[in-house]
Coordinates of C-alpha atoms and ligand atoms in Angstrom, one line a residue:
M1 CA 85.2 26.6 81.3
T2 CA 86.1 25.7 85.0
T3 CA 85.9 28.7 86.8
T4 CA 82.9 31.2 87.3
E5 CA 84.8 33.8 85.0
N6 CA 83.0 32.5 82.1
L7 CA 79.3 33.2 83.8
S8 CA 76.4 35.2 82.5
K9 CA 76.7 38.8 84.3
K10 CA 73.7 37.6 86.2
A11 CA 74.8 34.8 87.5
Q12 CA 78.1 36.7 88.5
N13 CA 76.3 40.0 89.4
F14 CA 74.8 36.9 91.7
I15 CA 77.3 36.3 93.4
S16 CA 79.4 39.2 93.5
S17 CA 78.0 40.3 97.4
P18 CA 77.3 38.0 100.1
R19 CA 73.3 35.9 99.8
K20 CA 71.1 37.0 102.9
M21 CA 68.1 35.2 103.9
L22 CA 64.6 35.1 103.1
I23 CA 62.5 36.6 106.0
N24 CA 58.4 38.1 106.1
G25 CA 59.7 39.3 101.5
Q26 CA 62.4 41.1 103.2
W27 CA 66.0 39.9 103.0
V28 CA 68.0 40.2 105.7
G29 CA 71.5 39.2 107.0
S30 CA 71.0 36.2 109.9
A31 CA 70.8 37.4 113.8
S32 CA 74.0 36.0 114.6
G33 CA 76.0 38.5 112.2
K34 CA 77.6 35.2 110.9
N35 CA 77.4 33.8 107.4
F36 CA 79.1 30.6 106.0
D37 CA 80.8 29.8 102.9
T38 CA 79.5 27.8 99.6
L39 CA 82.0 25.9 97.7
N40 CA 82.5 24.9 94.1
P41 CA 83.0 21.0 93.7
A42 CA 85.2 21.0 90.6
T43 CA 87.9 23.4 92.7
G44 CA 86.9 23.2 95.8
K45 CA 87.4 27.6 96.2
V46 CA 84.9 29.1 97.7
I47 CA 82.0 31.2 95.5
V48 CA 79.5 33.2 98.0
S49 CA 79.0 33.3 101.5
V50 CA 75.5 33.7 102.6
A51 CA 73.7 34.7 105.4
E52 CA 74.7 31.5 108.5
G53 CA 70.1 31.1 110.3
D54 CA 69.8 29.6 113.1
K55 CA 67.3 29.4 115.7
E56 CA 66.8 33.2 116.4
D57 CA 66.1 33.4 112.3
I58 CA 63.9 30.2 111.9
D59 CA 62.0 31.5 115.0
R60 CA 61.4 35.1 112.8
A61 CA 60.4 32.9 110.1
V62 CA 58.4 30.8 111.3
R63 CA 55.8 33.8 112.9
A64 CA 55.5 35.4 109.6
A65 CA 54.6 32.5 108.6
R66 CA 52.0 32.0 110.8
A67 CA 51.1 35.2 110.7
A68 CA 50.5 35.0 106.6
F69 CA 48.4 31.9 107.2
D70 CA 46.9 32.9 110.6
D71 CA 45.4 36.1 109.2
G72 CA 44.7 35.2 105.5
P73 CA 46.2 36.8 103.1
W74 CA 47.4 33.5 101.4
S75 CA 46.1 31.1 102.4
S76 CA 42.4 32.4 102.2
L77 CA 43.1 34.5 98.4
N78 CA 41.1 32.6 96.3
P79 CA 42.5 29.6 94.7
T80 CA 42.7 31.5 91.0
A81 CA 44.7 33.6 93.1
R82 CA 47.2 31.4 94.2
E83 CA 46.9 30.1 90.6
R84 CA 48.3 32.7 89.7
C85 CA 51.0 33.8 91.9
L86 CA 52.4 29.6 90.9
H87 CA 52.1 30.1 86.9
K88 CA 53.8 33.8 87.5
L89 CA 56.8 31.8 89.6
A90 CA 56.8 29.5 86.6
D91 CA 56.6 32.6 84.1
L92 CA 59.9 33.7 86.4
M93 CA 61.6 30.5 86.6
E94 CA 60.9 30.0 82.9
E95 CA 63.1 33.6 81.9
N96 CA 65.3 32.7 84.3
A97 CA 66.4 29.2 83.3
D98 CA 69.7 29.4 82.0
I99 CA 70.5 31.7 85.6
L100 CA 69.6 28.9 87.9
S101 CA 70.9 26.1 85.6
E102 CA 74.4 27.8 85.9
L103 CA 73.6 28.5 89.6
E104 CA 72.7 25.1 90.5
A105 CA 76.1 24.0 88.0
L106 CA 77.7 26.1 89.9
D107 CA 76.9 25.3 93.9
N108 CA 76.5 21.6 93.0
G109 CA 78.8 20.9 90.4
K110 CA 76.6 18.9 88.3
N111 CA 76.6 19.2 84.8
V112 CA 74.8 22.4 83.1
A113 CA 73.3 21.1 80.5
I114 CA 71.4 19.0 82.8
A115 CA 70.2 20.5 84.7
R116 CA 68.8 23.3 82.0
A117 CA 66.6 19.6 80.8
V118 CA 66.4 18.2 84.3
D119 CA 66.8 19.9 87.2
I120 CA 65.2 23.2 86.0
Q121 CA 63.2 22.1 83.6
L122 CA 61.3 19.2 86.2
A123 CA 60.1 22.3 89.1
I124 CA 58.9 24.9 86.3
D125 CA 56.6 22.5 85.2
F126 CA 56.3 20.9 88.6
I127 CA 55.0 24.3 89.7
R128 CA 52.5 24.7 86.2
Y129 CA 51.4 21.6 87.2
M130 CA 50.5 23.0 90.8
A131 CA 49.1 25.9 89.2
G132 CA 46.3 24.1 88.1
W133 CA 45.2 22.9 91.3
P134 CA 44.1 25.5 93.4
T135 CA 40.9 25.5 91.7
K136 CA 40.7 21.8 91.4
I137 CA 40.6 21.1 95.7
K138 CA 37.3 20.3 96.8
G139 CA 35.4 18.2 99.5
G140 CA 33.2 16.1 99.4
M141 CA 28.7 15.4 100.1
L142 CA 28.5 12.1 102.7
P143 CA 25.0 10.5 102.9
L144 CA 24.4 10.3 106.9
S145 CA 22.6 8.5 108.6
V146 CA 23.0 8.4 112.2
P147 CA 21.2 6.5 114.4
Y148 CA 21.0 7.4 117.1
A149 CA 19.0 10.7 115.8
P150 CA 16.9 9.0 113.9
E151 CA 14.3 11.7 113.2
A152 CA 16.5 14.1 112.9
K153 CA 18.1 15.6 109.7
F154 CA 21.7 15.9 108.7
L155 CA 23.4 17.8 106.1
G156 CA 27.0 15.8 106.4
Y157 CA 30.4 17.3 103.5
T158 CA 33.9 17.3 104.3
L159 CA 36.1 20.6 103.8
K160 CA 39.9 20.4 102.2
E161 CA 41.8 23.0 103.9
P162 CA 45.8 23.9 104.1
V163 CA 47.7 22.1 107.7
G164 CA 48.9 25.4 108.0
V165 CA 52.8 26.9 108.7
V166 CA 55.2 23.8 107.0
G167 CA 58.5 23.4 107.4
Q168 CA 61.4 21.9 104.4
I169 CA 63.7 20.8 104.9
I170 CA 66.2 19.4 101.6
P171 CA 69.1 17.2 100.8
W172 CA 71.8 19.1 98.2
N173 CA 71.1 16.4 94.7
F174 CA 68.6 18.8 92.7
P175 CA 68.0 21.6 94.9
A176 CA 66.0 23.6 92.1
L177 CA 63.5 21.0 91.9
M178 CA 63.8 19.6 95.5
C179 CA 62.3 23.8 95.8
A180 CA 59.7 23.3 94.5
W181 CA 58.7 19.6 94.7
K182 CA 58.1 20.8 98.1
L183 CA 56.8 24.5 97.7
G184 CA 54.8 23.5 94.5
P185 CA 51.7 21.8 96.5
A186 CA 52.4 23.3 99.7
L187 CA 52.2 26.7 98.0
A188 CA 48.2 25.0 96.0
A189 CA 47.2 23.4 99.1
G190 CA 47.2 27.2 100.6
C191 CA 50.2 26.2 103.5
T192 CA 52.5 29.0 104.2
V193 CA 56.7 28.1 104.5
V194 CA 59.5 28.2 106.3
L195 CA 62.3 26.0 104.4
K196 CA 65.5 25.8 104.9
P197 CA 68.6 24.5 101.3
A198 CA 71.4 22.0 102.4
E199 CA 73.7 24.0 103.6
E200 CA 75.9 22.8 100.8
T201 CA 73.6 24.2 98.0
P202 CA 72.0 26.9 98.9
L203 CA 72.4 29.0 95.7
T204 CA 69.0 28.5 93.7
A205 CA 66.9 28.0 96.8
L206 CA 67.6 32.3 97.3
Y207 CA 67.5 32.9 93.5
L208 CA 64.1 31.1 93.4
G209 CA 63.1 33.2 97.1
E210 CA 64.5 36.5 95.0
L211 CA 61.5 34.7 92.0
I212 CA 58.7 34.4 94.9
C213 CA 59.1 37.7 96.0
Q214 CA 58.4 38.9 92.0
A215 CA 55.7 36.7 91.3
G216 CA 53.3 38.9 94.4
F217 CA 53.2 36.0 96.6
P218 CA 52.0 38.3 99.9
D219 CA 55.3 38.8 102.8
G220 CA 55.7 35.6 104.7
V221 CA 54.2 33.0 102.7
V222 CA 57.5 31.4 101.6
N223 CA 60.3 32.8 103.6
I224 CA 64.6 30.4 102.8
I225 CA 66.4 29.8 105.8
P226 CA 70.1 28.5 105.1
G227 CA 71.5 26.7 107.2
Y228 CA 72.5 23.8 109.3
G229 CA 71.0 20.9 109.8
H230 CA 71.6 20.6 113.1
T231 CA 71.1 24.1 114.4
A232 CA 68.5 26.4 112.2
G233 CA 67.5 22.5 110.9
A234 CA 66.3 20.9 114.0
A235 CA 65.0 24.4 114.9
L236 CA 61.8 24.6 112.8
T237 CA 61.8 20.2 113.3
T238 CA 60.8 21.4 117.2
H239 CA 59.5 25.0 116.7
E240 CA 56.0 24.5 118.4
Q241 CA 54.1 26.7 115.8
V242 CA 54.8 24.4 112.6
D243 CA 52.2 21.7 112.3
K244 CA 53.8 20.2 109.5
I245 CA 57.9 18.8 108.6
A246 CA 58.5 17.9 104.6
F247 CA 61.9 16.5 104.5
T248 CA 64.0 15.3 101.9
G249 CA 67.2 13.7 102.9
S250 CA 69.0 10.9 104.7
T251 CA 67.3 7.9 106.3
E252 CA 69.6 8.4 109.1
V253 CA 68.9 12.4 109.2
G254 CA 64.9 11.4 109.1
K255 CA 64.8 8.9 112.0
I256 CA 66.6 11.8 114.2
I257 CA 64.0 14.9 112.0
V258 CA 60.6 11.8 113.3
K259 CA 61.9 11.9 116.7
A260 CA 62.0 15.9 117.3
A261 CA 58.6 16.6 115.1
A262 CA 57.3 14.1 117.7
D263 CA 57.0 15.9 120.6
T264 CA 55.0 19.2 118.7
M265 CA 52.9 16.0 116.9
K266 CA 53.3 17.2 113.7
N267 CA 52.0 16.5 110.7
V268 CA 55.5 14.7 108.6
S269 CA 56.4 13.6 105.4
M270 CA 59.2 11.9 104.5
E271 CA 61.0 11.3 102.1
L272 CA 64.8 8.7 102.3
G273 CA 67.2 6.8 100.7
G274 CA 67.4 3.9 98.4
K275 CA 69.6 0.4 97.6
S276 CA 67.6 1.0 95.0
P277 CA 68.0 -2.8 92.5
A278 CA 68.2 -2.8 88.5
I279 CA 67.9 -6.3 87.3
I280 CA 68.3 -7.7 84.1
L281 CA 66.0 -10.5 82.8
P282 CA 68.1 -13.2 81.0
D283 CA 65.4 -12.0 77.8
A284 CA 66.6 -7.9 77.9
D285 CA 67.3 -6.5 75.2
L286 CA 70.9 -5.0 76.0
E287 CA 71.3 -2.8 73.4
I288 CA 69.1 -0.7 76.1
A289 CA 70.0 -2.5 78.9
I290 CA 73.4 -2.0 79.0
P291 CA 73.2 2.0 78.5
G292 CA 70.0 2.4 80.2
A293 CA 71.5 0.8 84.0
A294 CA 75.1 2.5 83.6
S295 CA 72.7 5.8 82.9
A296 CA 70.6 4.1 85.8
I297 CA 73.8 5.1 88.3
F298 CA 75.9 7.3 86.7
F299 CA 73.1 9.9 85.6
N300 CA 73.8 13.0 89.0
Q301 CA 77.0 11.0 89.5
G302 CA 74.5 9.1 90.8
Q303 CA 74.5 11.1 94.0
V304 CA 70.3 10.1 92.7
C305 CA 68.0 9.1 95.9
C306 CA 66.9 5.9 93.3
A307 CA 69.5 5.6 91.7
G308 CA 70.0 2.0 90.4
S309 CA 73.1 0.8 92.7
R310 CA 73.0 -2.6 92.7
L311 CA 72.8 -4.4 89.4
F312 CA 71.0 -8.4 89.2
V313 CA 72.3 -9.6 86.0
P314 CA 72.0 -13.3 84.9
D315 CA 74.7 -15.1 85.2
S316 CA 75.2 -16.2 81.5
L317 CA 74.9 -12.4 80.2
Y318 CA 77.2 -11.6 83.2
D319 CA 80.2 -10.7 81.1
Q320 CA 78.5 -9.2 77.9
V321 CA 77.3 -7.1 80.4
V322 CA 79.5 -6.3 83.2
E323 CA 82.5 -5.4 80.2
G324 CA 79.1 -3.3 78.0
L325 CA 78.7 -1.2 81.2
A326 CA 83.5 -0.9 81.6
D327 CA 83.4 0.6 78.2
V328 CA 80.0 2.8 78.8
A329 CA 82.2 4.3 82.2
S330 CA 85.8 4.8 81.0
G331 CA 83.7 6.2 78.0
M332 CA 82.2 9.4 79.9
K333 CA 84.4 12.3 80.2
I334 CA 85.5 13.5 83.3
G335 CA 85.5 17.7 84.3
P336 CA 84.0 20.5 86.0
G337 CA 79.9 21.0 85.3
L338 CA 80.2 24.0 83.7
N339 CA 81.5 22.5 80.4
P340 CA 78.7 20.8 78.6
E341 CA 80.5 18.2 77.1
N342 CA 81.3 16.4 80.7
M343 CA 79.3 13.6 81.3
V344 CA 81.4 13.0 85.2
N345 CA 81.4 15.6 87.0
P346 CA 82.5 16.7 91.0
L347 CA 80.5 14.9 94.4
V348 CA 79.0 17.9 95.9
S349 CA 81.9 17.8 99.0
Q350 CA 84.6 17.1 100.1
I351 CA 82.5 14.8 102.4
Q352 CA 80.9 13.0 100.2
F353 CA 83.5 12.7 98.3
D354 CA 85.7 10.9 101.4
R355 CA 82.6 9.0 101.9
V356 CA 83.0 8.0 98.5
M357 CA 86.1 6.9 98.3
G358 CA 86.5 4.5 101.9
Y359 CA 83.1 2.6 100.3
I360 CA 84.6 1.9 97.4
E361 CA 88.0 0.8 99.5
S362 CA 85.5 -1.4 101.6
G363 CA 84.2 -2.9 98.5
R364 CA 87.6 -3.8 98.0
A365 CA 88.7 -5.7 100.8
E366 CA 85.7 -7.4 101.0
G367 CA 86.7 -9.0 97.6
A368 CA 84.3 -7.1 94.7
D369 CA 86.3 -6.8 91.5
I370 CA 86.8 -3.7 90.8
V371 CA 85.8 -3.6 87.1
A372 CA 85.5 0.0 86.5
G373 CA 87.5 3.3 87.5
G374 CA 87.7 2.8 91.7
E375 CA 90.6 6.3 92.0
R376 CA 90.3 9.7 91.8
S377 CA 89.8 11.5 88.9
G378 CA 92.5 15.6 88.4
D379 CA 93.6 16.0 91.9
E380 CA 91.4 19.1 92.7
G381 CA 87.6 19.4 93.3
Y382 CA 85.8 16.2 94.2
F383 CA 86.3 13.7 91.3
V384 CA 85.3 9.8 91.2
Q385 CA 85.8 7.5 88.1
P386 CA 82.0 6.4 87.6
T387 CA 83.4 3.1 89.7
I388 CA 82.1 -1.4 88.7
L389 CA 82.5 -3.3 91.1
G390 CA 81.9 -7.0 90.3
N391 CA 80.8 -10.1 91.9
T392 CA 79.2 -9.2 94.8
N393 CA 77.1 -10.4 97.0
R394 CA 74.8 -10.3 99.9
D395 CA 77.1 -9.1 103.3
M396 CA 79.0 -6.9 101.9
T397 CA 78.7 -3.1 103.5
V398 CA 79.3 -1.4 99.9
V399 CA 75.4 -3.3 98.2
R400 CA 73.9 -2.9 102.4
E401 CA 74.6 0.8 102.7
E402 CA 73.7 3.2 100.3
I403 CA 76.9 5.3 98.7
F404 CA 75.0 7.3 96.3
G405 CA 78.5 8.4 94.3
P406 CA 79.0 6.8 91.2
V407 CA 79.8 2.7 92.2
V408 CA 77.2 0.9 90.8
C409 CA 77.5 -2.5 92.6
V410 CA 77.2 -6.3 90.2
Q411 CA 75.8 -9.2 91.3
R412 CA 75.3 -12.7 89.8
Y413 CA 71.9 -14.8 89.9
N414 CA 70.8 -17.7 88.9
N415 CA 67.1 -18.5 89.1
I416 CA 64.3 -15.7 87.4
D417 CA 61.9 -16.8 90.3
E418 CA 64.2 -15.1 93.3
I419 CA 64.3 -11.9 91.7
A420 CA 62.4 -10.3 93.8
N421 CA 63.9 -11.9 96.9
L422 CA 67.1 -10.3 96.0
A423 CA 65.4 -7.7 94.5
N424 CA 63.5 -6.8 98.6
D425 CA 66.8 -7.7 100.5
T426 CA 67.6 -4.6 101.4
V427 CA 66.1 -1.7 104.6
Y428 CA 65.3 0.7 101.9
G429 CA 61.8 0.8 99.0
L430 CA 62.7 3.8 97.0
G431 CA 63.0 2.2 93.3
A432 CA 63.9 -0.8 91.0
S433 CA 63.9 -0.9 87.0
I434 CA 63.1 -4.7 85.8
W435 CA 64.5 -4.7 81.5
T436 CA 62.7 -7.7 79.6
R437 CA 60.8 -7.9 76.6
D438 CA 57.9 -10.2 78.2
V439 CA 55.1 -8.5 79.7
G440 CA 55.0 -12.0 81.7
N441 CA 57.6 -10.6 83.5
V442 CA 55.9 -7.1 83.7
I443 CA 52.8 -8.9 85.2
N444 CA 54.8 -11.1 87.6
I445 CA 57.6 -9.2 89.3
V446 CA 56.1 -5.8 89.8
P447 CA 54.0 -7.2 92.5
K448 CA 56.1 -8.3 93.7
I449 CA 59.3 -5.3 94.2
R450 CA 58.5 -2.9 97.6
A451 CA 59.1 -0.1 95.9
G452 CA 57.5 3.3 95.7
S453 CA 58.3 3.4 91.6
V454 CA 59.1 1.0 89.2
W455 CA 60.3 1.4 86.7
V456 CA 60.3 -1.6 83.0
N457 CA 62.9 -1.1 80.1
C458 CA 64.1 2.9 81.4
H459 CA 65.0 3.8 84.1
N460 CA 65.2 7.6 86.9
I461 CA 61.9 8.8 84.5
L462 CA 60.2 11.6 86.7
D463 CA 57.0 13.7 85.7
V464 CA 55.3 15.8 87.3
A465 CA 52.1 13.7 87.2
M466 CA 53.2 10.6 89.0
P467 CA 53.8 10.3 92.5
F468 CA 57.6 9.6 94.1
G469 CA 58.6 8.5 96.8
G470 CA 59.7 5.0 99.3
Y471 CA 58.5 2.1 100.7
K472 CA 60.3 0.9 103.7
Q473 CA 63.0 3.1 105.3
S474 CA 63.0 4.3 102.3
G475 CA 59.9 6.9 103.6
F476 CA 56.3 7.3 103.9
G477 CA 54.7 11.0 101.7
K478 CA 54.8 11.1 98.1
D479 CA 56.4 14.0 96.2
M480 CA 54.5 15.0 92.4
G481 CA 51.5 14.1 91.6
E482 CA 48.4 14.7 93.4
E483 CA 49.2 12.4 95.9
S484 CA 52.1 15.4 97.4
L485 CA 48.8 17.9 97.5
A486 CA 46.9 15.6 99.5
S487 CA 49.7 15.8 102.5
Y488 CA 49.1 19.0 102.2
L489 CA 45.4 19.3 103.2
E490 CA 43.7 18.6 105.7
T491 CA 39.6 17.1 106.1
K492 CA 37.9 18.7 108.1
S493 CA 33.7 17.2 108.6
V494 CA 30.9 19.7 108.8
C495 CA 27.6 18.2 110.1
I496 CA 24.5 20.4 109.4
M497 CA 21.6 19.8 111.5
A498 CA 18.6 20.7 110.1
Ligands
NAP1 P1 71.2 14.8 104.5 O1 72.1 14.9 105.4 O2 69.8 13.5 105.9 O3 70.9 16.0 105.3 C1 69.6 16.4 104.7 C2 69.0 17.8 105.0 O4 68.8 17.6 106.6 C3 69.6 19.1 104.9 O5 69.2 20.1 104.6 C4 70.4 18.8 106.0 O6 71.0 20.1 106.5 C5 69.6 18.3 107.5 N1 69.4 18.2 108.5 C6 70.7 17.8 108.8 N2 71.2 16.9 109.8 C7 69.2 17.9 111.2 C8 68.4 17.6 111.8 N3 69.6 17.5 112.9 N4 67.7 18.2 112.0 C9 67.2 19.1 111.1 N5 67.5 18.7 109.5 C10 68.8 18.2 109.5 O7 71.0 14.0 103.6 P2 71.5 14.7 102.6 O8 73.2 14.1 102.6 O9 71.7 15.8 101.9 O10 71.0 14.5 101.0 C11 71.6 12.9 100.7 C12 70.1 11.9 101.3 O11 69.1 12.2 100.6 C13 70.6 11.0 100.2 O12 70.4 9.6 101.6 C14 69.8 10.5 99.3 O13 68.7 8.9 99.0 C15 68.6 11.4 100.2 N6 67.6 12.4 98.5 C16 66.2 11.5 98.9 C17 65.0 11.7 98.2 C18 64.0 11.1 98.2 O14 62.9 11.7 97.4 N7 63.4 10.1 98.7 C19 66.1 13.2 96.6 C20 67.0 12.8 96.9 C21 67.7 12.6 98.2 P3 73.0 20.0 105.9 O15 73.2 21.0 105.4 O16 73.4 20.9 107.1 O17 73.7 19.4 106.2
MG2 MG1 78.3 24.9 97.1

């Protein structure tokens, strides 16, 4: 199945006419009248055109979000009512899970069955997890002893309040899941939102917009503006009525956004890139570690911020591990994601394809062994073979920079005491995995790893309750878990004198 004729009726309907943007509860065209096309990465052909948001649209959306926040239909709604809206949204996502998965596979290129089981299911679960929070947000009583007013009696306490209007800017690798990670805690906290999906993958965000309208959120609470980063995205990051920017994307763009948001001193959270190590220790169970290391990098074509892109293997196991990995890589079926049997799907865009092929060439030129893959697959769409670069070292560009494709760099090591230093030898600090049967190794090494997530005998495992986010240049602030909620709340101290 490669073409859109095989999609469900509902999905076909959704892409049968140009899609609009959501401002103040209404679906509207762009102020400029401009549209842009979203493409099918399996073919490079146009799926549908989408309204192209720019500064004026962002301004209208921010004003709607501001009014919805300041005039209170959302922030002052009681917590159980907010909870019900979020549960209703999760119910609607569940009812529409198949169509969301189809649109995700079509727009991003990924495997439709994996989109259903991972992306969409995690998104639903997370909205439900967040639906439980509005009724549990609470401040605390403070025991005060004001030294310069010893005679007076005070009552001190804190209130937790929503940050306000939030601009959310997300990438294309997990489009619907990123919407859920951003919208869930913002809405649970009582914030209102203007969300800009990635230009490559606007469709599931817009479909979620339809569900949000049906779920009973008041107008203006969620506004969705598709468009480009340097226009719509930039306008959001500098708008003076936006209180917070929540960004997921590359470290490069994250730096631009932090600077842009500084002028109006916005609260910012940054979920950025990675170059995460997967570390096979000498005692590892290779039956688990080899397929585990393969899925750590090849899942979602390596377009995963925490992908295990630097694989460390002890010298003594090197040949066995690399051969095992090459077997996995060469056995993976390559093809469009709408056929669930295809486990290697296209990269998201021509730009991404060129980037990844450029990195493979750079690895070759800098002396890495091409153990498996290394080539384009087919002559249509953006398919790259799962690629293993052997005998790489810390000085190679492919080891230092985020490739964001199905390319793993294997490095040998000898001394287990050195492994944490090798693993930390990167500007990033998003994830890491350790493969071992010895709990002593776990206890010793985990605290030395400078990364926001450390997995043991697994990789890329995400759960709604587990905070996810980076150290170092992988950013600050957490998605998921209770901590994600905290980043959308302000603390107000109240002091009453008797
Ligand atoms: P990107 O190029 O940084 O873009 C991310 C988003 O920012 C897009 O919506 C983009 O718009 C927008 N943008 C670009 N320039 C902007 C500007 N000047 N002002 C405001 N917004 C701007 O990243 P990507 O290529 O989409 O995604 C891949 C990156 O995301 C990787 O580095 C990956 O590691 C990272 N990522 C991190 C996490 C995490 O949780 N840490 C999760 C997923 C992905 P356009 O639509 O025009 O590009
Ligand atoms: Mg697309």
